[in-house]
XYZ file of C-alpha atoms in Angstrom:
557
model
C 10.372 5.420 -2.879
C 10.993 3.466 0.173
C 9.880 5.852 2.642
C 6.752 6.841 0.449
C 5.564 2.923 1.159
C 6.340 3.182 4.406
C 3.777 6.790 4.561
C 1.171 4.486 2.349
C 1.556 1.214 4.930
C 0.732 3.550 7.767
C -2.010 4.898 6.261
C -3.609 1.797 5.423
C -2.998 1.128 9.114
C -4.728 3.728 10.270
C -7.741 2.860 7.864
C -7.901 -0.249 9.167
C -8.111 1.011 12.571
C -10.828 3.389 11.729
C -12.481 0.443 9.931
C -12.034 -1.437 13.274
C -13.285 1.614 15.764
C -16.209 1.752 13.234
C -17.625 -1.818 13.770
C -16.643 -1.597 17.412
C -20.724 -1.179 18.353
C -21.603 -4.184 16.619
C -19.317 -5.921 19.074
C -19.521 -4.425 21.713
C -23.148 -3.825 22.434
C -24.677 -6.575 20.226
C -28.224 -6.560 21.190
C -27.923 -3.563 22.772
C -26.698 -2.004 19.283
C -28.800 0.273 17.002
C -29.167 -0.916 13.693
C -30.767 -0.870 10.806
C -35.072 -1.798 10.221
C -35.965 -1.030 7.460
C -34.773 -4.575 5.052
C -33.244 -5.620 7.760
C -34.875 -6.350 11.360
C -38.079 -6.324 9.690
C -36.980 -9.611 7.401
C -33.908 -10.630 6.118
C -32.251 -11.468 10.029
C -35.645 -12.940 10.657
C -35.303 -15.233 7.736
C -31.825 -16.613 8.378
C -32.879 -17.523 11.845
C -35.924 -19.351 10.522
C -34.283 -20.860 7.608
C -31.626 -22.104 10.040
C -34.248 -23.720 12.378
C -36.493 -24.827 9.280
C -34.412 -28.341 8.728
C -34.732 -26.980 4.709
C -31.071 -25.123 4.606
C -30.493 -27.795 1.866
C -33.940 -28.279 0.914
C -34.780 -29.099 -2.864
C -36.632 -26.421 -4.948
C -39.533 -27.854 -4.304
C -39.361 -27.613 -0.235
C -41.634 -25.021 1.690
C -40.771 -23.546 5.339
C -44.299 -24.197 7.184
C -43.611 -21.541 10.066
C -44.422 -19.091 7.619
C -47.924 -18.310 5.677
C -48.335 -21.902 5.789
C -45.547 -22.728 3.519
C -43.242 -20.368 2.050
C -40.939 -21.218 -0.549
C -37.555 -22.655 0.669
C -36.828 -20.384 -2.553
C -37.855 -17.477 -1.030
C -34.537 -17.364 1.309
C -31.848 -17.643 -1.293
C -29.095 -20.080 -1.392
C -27.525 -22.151 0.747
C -23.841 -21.395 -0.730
C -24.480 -17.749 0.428
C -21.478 -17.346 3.253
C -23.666 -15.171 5.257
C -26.358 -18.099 5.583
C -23.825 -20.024 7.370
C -22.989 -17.193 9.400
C -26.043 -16.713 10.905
C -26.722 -20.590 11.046
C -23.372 -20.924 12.961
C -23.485 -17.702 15.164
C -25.650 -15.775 17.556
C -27.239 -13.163 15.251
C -25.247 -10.048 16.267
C -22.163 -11.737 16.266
C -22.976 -13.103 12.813
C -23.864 -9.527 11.982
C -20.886 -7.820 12.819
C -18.922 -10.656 10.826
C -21.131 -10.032 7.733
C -20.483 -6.168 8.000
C -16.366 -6.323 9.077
C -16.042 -8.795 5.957
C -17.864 -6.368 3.759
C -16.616 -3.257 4.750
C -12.553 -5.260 4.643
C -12.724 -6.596 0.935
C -14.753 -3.150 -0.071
C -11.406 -1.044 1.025
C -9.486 -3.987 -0.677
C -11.057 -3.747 -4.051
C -11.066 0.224 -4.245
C -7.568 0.511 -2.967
C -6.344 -1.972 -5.775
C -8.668 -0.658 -8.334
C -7.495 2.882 -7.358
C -3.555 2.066 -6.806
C -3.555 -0.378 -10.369
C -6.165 1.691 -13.062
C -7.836 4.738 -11.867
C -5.405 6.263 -10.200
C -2.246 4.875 -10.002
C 1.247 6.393 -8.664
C 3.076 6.405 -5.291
C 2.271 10.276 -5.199
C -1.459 9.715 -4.835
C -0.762 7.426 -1.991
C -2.847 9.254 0.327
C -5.847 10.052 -1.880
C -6.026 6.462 -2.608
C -6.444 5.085 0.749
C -8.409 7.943 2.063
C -11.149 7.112 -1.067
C -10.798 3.958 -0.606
C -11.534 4.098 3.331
C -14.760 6.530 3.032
C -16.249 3.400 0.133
C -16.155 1.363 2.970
C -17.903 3.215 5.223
C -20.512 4.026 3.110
C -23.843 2.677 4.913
C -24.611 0.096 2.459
C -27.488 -2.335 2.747
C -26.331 -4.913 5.070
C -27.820 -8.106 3.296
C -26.664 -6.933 -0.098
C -23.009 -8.342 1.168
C -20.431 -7.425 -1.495
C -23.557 -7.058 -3.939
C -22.840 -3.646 -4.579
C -19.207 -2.836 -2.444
C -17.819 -6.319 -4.021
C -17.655 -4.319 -7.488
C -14.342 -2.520 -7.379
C -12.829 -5.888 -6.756
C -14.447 -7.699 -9.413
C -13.623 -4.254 -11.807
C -9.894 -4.798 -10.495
C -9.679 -8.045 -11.761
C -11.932 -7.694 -15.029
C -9.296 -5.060 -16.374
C -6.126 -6.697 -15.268
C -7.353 -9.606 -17.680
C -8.403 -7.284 -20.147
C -5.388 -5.608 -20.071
C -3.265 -9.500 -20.919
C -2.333 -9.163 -16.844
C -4.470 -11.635 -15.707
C -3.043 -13.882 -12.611
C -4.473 -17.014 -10.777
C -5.055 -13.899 -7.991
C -7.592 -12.560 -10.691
C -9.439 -15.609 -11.464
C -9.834 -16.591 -7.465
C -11.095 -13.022 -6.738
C -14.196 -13.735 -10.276
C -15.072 -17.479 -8.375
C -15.305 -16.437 -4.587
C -17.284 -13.312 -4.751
C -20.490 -14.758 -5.716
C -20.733 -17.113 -2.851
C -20.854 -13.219 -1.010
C -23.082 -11.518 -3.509
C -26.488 -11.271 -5.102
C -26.728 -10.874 -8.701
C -30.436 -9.586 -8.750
C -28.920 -7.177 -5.636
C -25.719 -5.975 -7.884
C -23.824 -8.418 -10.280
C -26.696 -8.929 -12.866
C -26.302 -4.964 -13.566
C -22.183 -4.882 -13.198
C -21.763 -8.332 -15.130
C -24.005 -6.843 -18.160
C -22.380 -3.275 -17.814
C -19.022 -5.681 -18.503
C -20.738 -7.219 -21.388
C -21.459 -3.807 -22.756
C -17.931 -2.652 -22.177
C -16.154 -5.651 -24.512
C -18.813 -4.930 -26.516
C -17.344 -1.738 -27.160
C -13.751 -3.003 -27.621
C -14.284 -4.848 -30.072
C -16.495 -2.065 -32.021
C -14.257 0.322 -31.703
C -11.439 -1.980 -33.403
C -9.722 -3.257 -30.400
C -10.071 -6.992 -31.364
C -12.173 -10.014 -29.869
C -10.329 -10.410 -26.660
C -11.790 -13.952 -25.999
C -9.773 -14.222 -21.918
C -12.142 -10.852 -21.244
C -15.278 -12.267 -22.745
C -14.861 -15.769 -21.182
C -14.036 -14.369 -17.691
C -17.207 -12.194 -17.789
C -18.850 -15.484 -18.688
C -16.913 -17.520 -16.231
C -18.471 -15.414 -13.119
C -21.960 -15.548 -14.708
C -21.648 -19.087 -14.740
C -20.139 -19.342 -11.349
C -23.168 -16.626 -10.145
C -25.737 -19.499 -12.024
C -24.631 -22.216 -9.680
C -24.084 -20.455 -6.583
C -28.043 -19.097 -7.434
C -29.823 -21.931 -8.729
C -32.639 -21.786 -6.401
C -32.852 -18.281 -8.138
C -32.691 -19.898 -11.479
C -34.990 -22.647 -11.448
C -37.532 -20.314 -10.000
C -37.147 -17.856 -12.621
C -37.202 -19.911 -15.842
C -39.353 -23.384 -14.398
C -41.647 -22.020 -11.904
C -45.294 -21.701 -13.025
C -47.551 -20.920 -10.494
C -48.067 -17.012 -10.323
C -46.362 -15.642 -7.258
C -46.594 -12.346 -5.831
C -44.288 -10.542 -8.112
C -46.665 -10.975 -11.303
C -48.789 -8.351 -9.183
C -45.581 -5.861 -9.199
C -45.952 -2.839 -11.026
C -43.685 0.189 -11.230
C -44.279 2.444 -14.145
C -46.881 4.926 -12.788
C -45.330 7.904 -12.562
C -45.878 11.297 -15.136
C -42.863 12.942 -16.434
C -43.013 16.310 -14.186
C -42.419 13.412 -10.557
C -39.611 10.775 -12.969
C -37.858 14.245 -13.633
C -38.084 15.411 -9.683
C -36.795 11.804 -9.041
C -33.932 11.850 -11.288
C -32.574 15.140 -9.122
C -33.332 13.806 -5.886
C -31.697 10.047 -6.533
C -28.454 12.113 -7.849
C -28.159 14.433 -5.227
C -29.344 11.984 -2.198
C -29.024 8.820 -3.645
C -30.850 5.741 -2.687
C -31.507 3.706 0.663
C -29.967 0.368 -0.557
C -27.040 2.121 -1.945
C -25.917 5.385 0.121
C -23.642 6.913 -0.908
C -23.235 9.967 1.261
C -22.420 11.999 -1.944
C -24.431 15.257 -1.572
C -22.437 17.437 0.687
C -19.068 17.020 -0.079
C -18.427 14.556 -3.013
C -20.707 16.207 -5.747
C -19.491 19.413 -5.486
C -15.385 18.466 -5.750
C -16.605 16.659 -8.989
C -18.333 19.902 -10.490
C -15.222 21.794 -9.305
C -13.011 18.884 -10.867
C -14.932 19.467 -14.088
C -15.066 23.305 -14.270
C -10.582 22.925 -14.205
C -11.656 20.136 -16.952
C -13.197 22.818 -19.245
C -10.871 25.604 -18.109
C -8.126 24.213 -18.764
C -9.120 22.277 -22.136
C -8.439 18.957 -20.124
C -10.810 16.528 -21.946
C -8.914 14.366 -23.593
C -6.506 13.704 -20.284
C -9.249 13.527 -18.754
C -11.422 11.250 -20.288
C -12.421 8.807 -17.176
C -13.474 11.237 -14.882
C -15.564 13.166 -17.897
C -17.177 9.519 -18.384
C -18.027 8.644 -14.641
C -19.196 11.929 -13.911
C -21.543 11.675 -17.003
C -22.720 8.217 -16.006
C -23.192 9.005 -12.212
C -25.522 11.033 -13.533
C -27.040 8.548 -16.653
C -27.495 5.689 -13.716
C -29.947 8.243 -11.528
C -32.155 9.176 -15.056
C -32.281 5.439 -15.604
C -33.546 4.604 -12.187
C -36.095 7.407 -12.450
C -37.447 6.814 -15.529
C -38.126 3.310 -15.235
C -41.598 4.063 -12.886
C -42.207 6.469 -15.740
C -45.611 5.641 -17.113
C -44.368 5.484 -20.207
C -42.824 1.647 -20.371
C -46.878 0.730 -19.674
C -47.604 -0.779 -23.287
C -44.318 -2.331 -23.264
C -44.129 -3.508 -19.408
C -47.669 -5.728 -20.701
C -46.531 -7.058 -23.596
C -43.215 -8.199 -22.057
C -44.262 -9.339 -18.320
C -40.524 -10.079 -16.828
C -40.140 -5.776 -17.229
C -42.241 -6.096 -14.492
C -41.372 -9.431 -12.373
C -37.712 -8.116 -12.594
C -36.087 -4.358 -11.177
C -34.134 -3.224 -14.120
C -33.853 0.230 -12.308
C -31.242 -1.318 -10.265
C -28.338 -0.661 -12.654
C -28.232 2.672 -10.491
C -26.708 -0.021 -7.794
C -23.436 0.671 -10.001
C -23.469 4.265 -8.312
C -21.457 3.670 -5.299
C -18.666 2.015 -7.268
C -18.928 5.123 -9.817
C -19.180 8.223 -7.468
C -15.783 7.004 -5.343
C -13.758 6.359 -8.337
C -15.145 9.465 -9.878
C -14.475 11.314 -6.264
C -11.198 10.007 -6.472
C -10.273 11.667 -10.225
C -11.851 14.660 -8.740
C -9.450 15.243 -5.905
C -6.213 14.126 -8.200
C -7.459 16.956 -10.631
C -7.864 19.622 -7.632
C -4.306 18.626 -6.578
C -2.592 19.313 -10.300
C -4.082 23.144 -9.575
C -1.538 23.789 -7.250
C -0.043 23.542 -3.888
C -3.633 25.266 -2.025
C -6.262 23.310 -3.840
C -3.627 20.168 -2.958
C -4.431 20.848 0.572
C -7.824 21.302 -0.208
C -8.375 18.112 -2.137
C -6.866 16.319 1.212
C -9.214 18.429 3.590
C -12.315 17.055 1.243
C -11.011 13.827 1.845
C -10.743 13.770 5.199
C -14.187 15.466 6.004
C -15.905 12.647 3.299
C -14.453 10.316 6.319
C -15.803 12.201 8.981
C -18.946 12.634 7.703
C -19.392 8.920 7.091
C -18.179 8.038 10.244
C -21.078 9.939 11.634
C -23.635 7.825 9.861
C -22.784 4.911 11.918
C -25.882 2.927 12.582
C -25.198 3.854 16.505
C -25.508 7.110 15.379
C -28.511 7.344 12.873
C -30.577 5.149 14.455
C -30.053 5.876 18.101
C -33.941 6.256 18.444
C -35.244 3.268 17.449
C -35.124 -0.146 19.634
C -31.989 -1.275 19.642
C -31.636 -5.238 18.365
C -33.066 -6.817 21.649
C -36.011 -4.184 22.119
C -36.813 -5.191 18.621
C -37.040 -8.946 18.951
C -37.923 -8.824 22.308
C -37.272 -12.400 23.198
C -37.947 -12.667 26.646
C -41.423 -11.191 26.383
C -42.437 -13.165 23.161
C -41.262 -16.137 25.612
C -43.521 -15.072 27.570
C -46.217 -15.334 25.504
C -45.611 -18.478 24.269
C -45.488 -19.577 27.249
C -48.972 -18.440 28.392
C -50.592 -19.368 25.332
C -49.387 -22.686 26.092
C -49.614 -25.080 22.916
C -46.576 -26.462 19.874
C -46.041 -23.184 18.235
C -46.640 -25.370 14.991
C -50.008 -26.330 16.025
C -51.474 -22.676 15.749
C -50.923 -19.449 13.462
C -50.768 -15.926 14.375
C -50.551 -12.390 12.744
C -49.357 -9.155 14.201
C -51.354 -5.562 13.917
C -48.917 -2.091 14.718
C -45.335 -4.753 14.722
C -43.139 -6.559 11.810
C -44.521 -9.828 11.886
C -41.149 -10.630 11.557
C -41.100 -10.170 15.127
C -43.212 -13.279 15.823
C -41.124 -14.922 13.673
C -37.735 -14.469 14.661
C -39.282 -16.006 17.813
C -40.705 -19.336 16.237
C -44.125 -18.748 16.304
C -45.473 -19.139 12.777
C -47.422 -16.584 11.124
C -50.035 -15.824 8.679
C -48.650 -12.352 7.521
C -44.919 -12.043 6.226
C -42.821 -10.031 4.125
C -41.505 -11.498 1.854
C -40.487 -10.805 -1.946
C -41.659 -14.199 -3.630
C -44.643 -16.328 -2.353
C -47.617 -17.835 -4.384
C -50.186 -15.272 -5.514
C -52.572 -17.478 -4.382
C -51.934 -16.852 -1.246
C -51.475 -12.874 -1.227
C -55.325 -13.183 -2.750
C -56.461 -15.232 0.018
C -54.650 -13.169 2.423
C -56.234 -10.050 1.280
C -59.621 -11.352 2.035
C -59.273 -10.550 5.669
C -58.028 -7.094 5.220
C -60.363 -6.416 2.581
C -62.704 -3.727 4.087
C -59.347 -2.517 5.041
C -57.869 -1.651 2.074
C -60.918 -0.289 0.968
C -60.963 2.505 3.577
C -57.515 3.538 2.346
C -55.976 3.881 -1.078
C -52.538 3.996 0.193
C -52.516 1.020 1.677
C -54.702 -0.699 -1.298
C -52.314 0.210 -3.839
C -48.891 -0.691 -1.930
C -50.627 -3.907 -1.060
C -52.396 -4.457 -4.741
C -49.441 -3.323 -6.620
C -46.492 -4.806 -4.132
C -47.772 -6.941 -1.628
C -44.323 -7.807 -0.560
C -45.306 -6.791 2.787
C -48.211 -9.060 3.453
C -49.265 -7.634 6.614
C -52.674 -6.955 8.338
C -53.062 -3.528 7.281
C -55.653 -1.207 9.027
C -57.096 1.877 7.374
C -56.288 3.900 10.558
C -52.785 3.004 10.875
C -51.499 3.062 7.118
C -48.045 1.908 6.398
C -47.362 2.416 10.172
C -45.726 -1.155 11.636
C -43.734 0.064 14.312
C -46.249 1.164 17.334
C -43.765 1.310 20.117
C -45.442 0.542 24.127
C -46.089 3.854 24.782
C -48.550 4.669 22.495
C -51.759 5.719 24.124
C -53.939 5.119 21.022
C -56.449 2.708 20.065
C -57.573 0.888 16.708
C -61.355 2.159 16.404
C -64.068 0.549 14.056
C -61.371 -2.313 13.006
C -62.474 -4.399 10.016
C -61.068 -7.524 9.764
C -62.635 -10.730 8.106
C -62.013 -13.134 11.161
C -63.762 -16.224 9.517
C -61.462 -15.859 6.689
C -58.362 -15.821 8.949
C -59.492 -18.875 11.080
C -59.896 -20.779 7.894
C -56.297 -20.217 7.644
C -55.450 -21.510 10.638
C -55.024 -18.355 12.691
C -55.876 -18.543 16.270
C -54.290 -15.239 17.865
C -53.680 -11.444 16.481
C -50.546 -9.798 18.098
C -51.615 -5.925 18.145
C -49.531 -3.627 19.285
C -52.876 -1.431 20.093
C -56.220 -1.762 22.289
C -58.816 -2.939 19.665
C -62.173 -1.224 20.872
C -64.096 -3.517 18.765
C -62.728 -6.242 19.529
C -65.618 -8.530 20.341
C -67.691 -7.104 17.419
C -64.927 -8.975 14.921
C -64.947 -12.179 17.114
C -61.997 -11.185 19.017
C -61.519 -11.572 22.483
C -58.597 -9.918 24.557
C -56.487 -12.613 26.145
C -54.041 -10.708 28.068
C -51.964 -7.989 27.557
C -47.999 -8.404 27.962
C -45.656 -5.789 28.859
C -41.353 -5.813 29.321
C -38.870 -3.012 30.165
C -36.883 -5.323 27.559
C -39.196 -4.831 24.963
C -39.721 -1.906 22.613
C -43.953 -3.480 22.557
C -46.565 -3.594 24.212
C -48.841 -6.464 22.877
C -52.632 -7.234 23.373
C -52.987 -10.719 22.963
C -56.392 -11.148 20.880
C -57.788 -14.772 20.470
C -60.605 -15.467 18.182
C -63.898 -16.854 19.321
């Protein structure tokens, strides 16, 4: 027994050190690191930097942040008892980065090992299986601003069933009060706290008693979620004027495309919540289930016939919420459409390891070869996370630095030559979050929650736009989260690097609109040929080997 915790110490080691090797880039390179865009340079590191510099960190509901679309909500960025708020308000971005991701990817091995080692799999002999499982859940490339919205869940499971169980500690209660000052519950915990809700539901249907210390503690991190989110709250149930989510609609799909999506979100999975699951994972589970049937297993093996059922339940769900379908019901009850109930597929993650973990213990009980087999699947689940790092995947686009590209944004400031607050701009081809991340304050955004009013107004000057281009007029019409100045020629492009040798041709932009917002420059990433034909005049154009753009500074006239 001794020497068998000994093996398991050393292999927890050795995860660690992977772990460690792993977030090494972040570290090591940080702005010369390749990370994520895509809901992540394009906003959310853009808005910690300007909510840090706003003055409004504590802010009352009411506040607004003027640098962007003259006046977002302070609302907008979340809560000020988020621990990776402070981080970035207390740290050079990739530094606070690499904290954010180390501290995620730490408790995420934590909470699987524990919730592996205590319920789903517990037993010095599966040692090995546990912390390999437990090590390829953290590497997982999870959404970096979700936190522990999504990885936090094996904890928070690990300490719901030790107090269902009548094993509930101080060590259980500490773990339900700290992880939602780390978590979203509209990114994760809504979905995991009502899947809880659902699951003493059940209990107590199927005869098992009341079991008030389960009930209260799901009710006790609720409550402790409602504080740490209040901002969340009060906008939610108080605010009145429309905001840009009362223009969100999802159900528009027929049945033949929610049926193709049900297949491709189970086998692939989903950008805020890879999983990696495809290659290796899903077929050791339909293995582990064909020795289920063959060998008349169900009863024994009643968890893993459950998860692997629900992995698949959680990808239907997601699907066949943009079914068409919900329409009649989706206008009758508006918040169906204000709020993303497809995101109880964010439980997937937490359900595919633990179910990958019940898969290899079954391919082990089949005998000494498909033992060593169900290690070798292990391992190569590592491996091939490992090779999803972000310096891997994302090795052609600008790294952190290119992106943000200080210096030459200095640069422009510079030239232009007036308070940043005293003017507005907007980019064309670039992430206006760009411009913002370097104080100037901007007309477009993206943002998930701003005043409809706004978005309207905002649409005037990319009217004749939109109307050249039905992609762009229904992502901007039926999202608008990304209120950018969209051109009919460019689409949903918003990354035009310097070395583009095309030009924006016939551009039709309502310039009177956008000076009566207060805009003064356009920040294009592209030559506009008619430039003086929309009251634009080229400035000058600005150019660093430190910069992933090339921008023509337009001024209007």
């Amino acid at each position: 027994m001794f020497t068998d915790k000994k093996k398991e110490l050393r292999w927890i080691v050795f995860a660690l050190l992977i772990l460690t090797l792993y977030l090494s880039p972040l570290f090591i390179l940080q702005e010369n690191a390749h990370i994520r865009v895509h809901d992540n340079l394009d906003s959310n590191l853009a808005w910690y930097k300007v909510l840090a510099k706003s003055g409004q960190m504590f802010g009352d509901v009411d506040a607004v942040i003027p640098q962007i679309i003259n006046g977002v909500p302070r609302n907008a960025f979340g809560t000020e008892y988020s621990i990776i708020v402070w981080l970035y308000a207390l740290f050079p971005t990739m530094i606070a980065y690499g904290l954010s991701q180390a501290l995620t990817r730490v408790v995420a091995f934590i909470g699987m090992y524990l919730l592996l080692k205590k319920h789903f799999l517990p037993g010095q002999k599966w040692g090995f299986l546990q912390v390999c499982v437990s090590l390829a859940f953290a590497l997982t490339p999870f959404w970096p601003s979700g936190m522990l919205s999504t990885l936090g869940m094996p904890l928070a499971l690990w300490a719901f069933l030790n107090i269902r169980n009548g094993e509930g500690t101080k060590k259980d209660y500490i773990v339900l009060t700290l992880i939602p000052f780390y978590a979203s519950i509209v990114l994760g915990f809504f979905f995991f706290l009502s899947a809880m809700g659902i699951f003493w539901l059940t209990d107590v249907l199927r005869g098992k008693g009341w079991n008030l210390r389960f009930f209260l503690s799901i009710a006790y991190m609720t409550c402790i979620f409602m504080l740490v989110e209040y901002r969340l709250v009060n906008s939610f149930l108080f605010l009145t004027e429309p905001n840009s989510r009362d223009e969100y609609f999802h159900a528009s799909l027929p049945l033949w495309r929610v049926v193709r999506l049900t297949f491709k979100n189970y086998v692939l999975g989903h950008t805020h919540v890879m999983t990696v699951h495809g290659l290796f994972i899903l077929p050791v589970m339909f293995i582990a289930l064909y020795f289920v049937y063959s060998n008349k297993r169900w009863k024994q093996e009643k968890l893993f016939v459950f998860l692997f059922g629900l992995n698949f339940l959680l990808s239907l769900w997601y699907a066949f919420w943009f079914y068409k379908g919900w329409l009649p019901l989706t206008k009758k009850f508006h918040f169906m459409d204000t709020f993303n109930f497809a995101r109880y597929h964010f439980l997937r993650p937490m359900v595919i390891y633990a179910g990958f973990a019940l898969s290899l213990k079954i391919l082990t009980l089949q005998g000494r070869s498909w033992a060593n087999t169900a290690k070798w699947f292990a391992v190569a689940q590592i491996l091939l996370l490992c090779l999803f790092n972000d310096e891997i995947i994302y090795h052609k686009k600008p790294t952190v630095g290119e992106f943000y590209a200080e210096e030459l944004f200095t640069e422009i400031k510079e030239h232009i030559g007036e308070e940043q607050e005293n003017y507005r701009v907007a980019s064309i081809g670039i992430h206006p979050a760009v411009s913002q991340y370097n104080g100037f304050y901007s007309l477009d955004t993206y943002n998930n929650f701003y005043p409809l009013s706004y978005k309207h107004q905002f649409r005037k000057i990319i009217e004749a736009e939109l109307a050249k281009n039905k992609t762009i007029r229904k992502y901007f019409d039926q999202w608008g989260g990304r209120c950018y100045i969209f051109t009919a020629q460019l689409g949903k492009k918003y990354m035009i690097k310097k070395d583009s040798k095309r030009k924006l041709k016939d551009l039709q932009l309502n310039t009177t609109v956008f000076k009566e917002m207060g805009g003064k420059y356009i920040l294009s990433a592209l030559p506009i040929a008619n430039s003086e034909r929309i009251q634009l005049k080229l400035d000058k154009i600005f150019e660093s080997k430190n910069s992933a753009w090339k921008i023509y500074l337009y001024k209007t006239m």
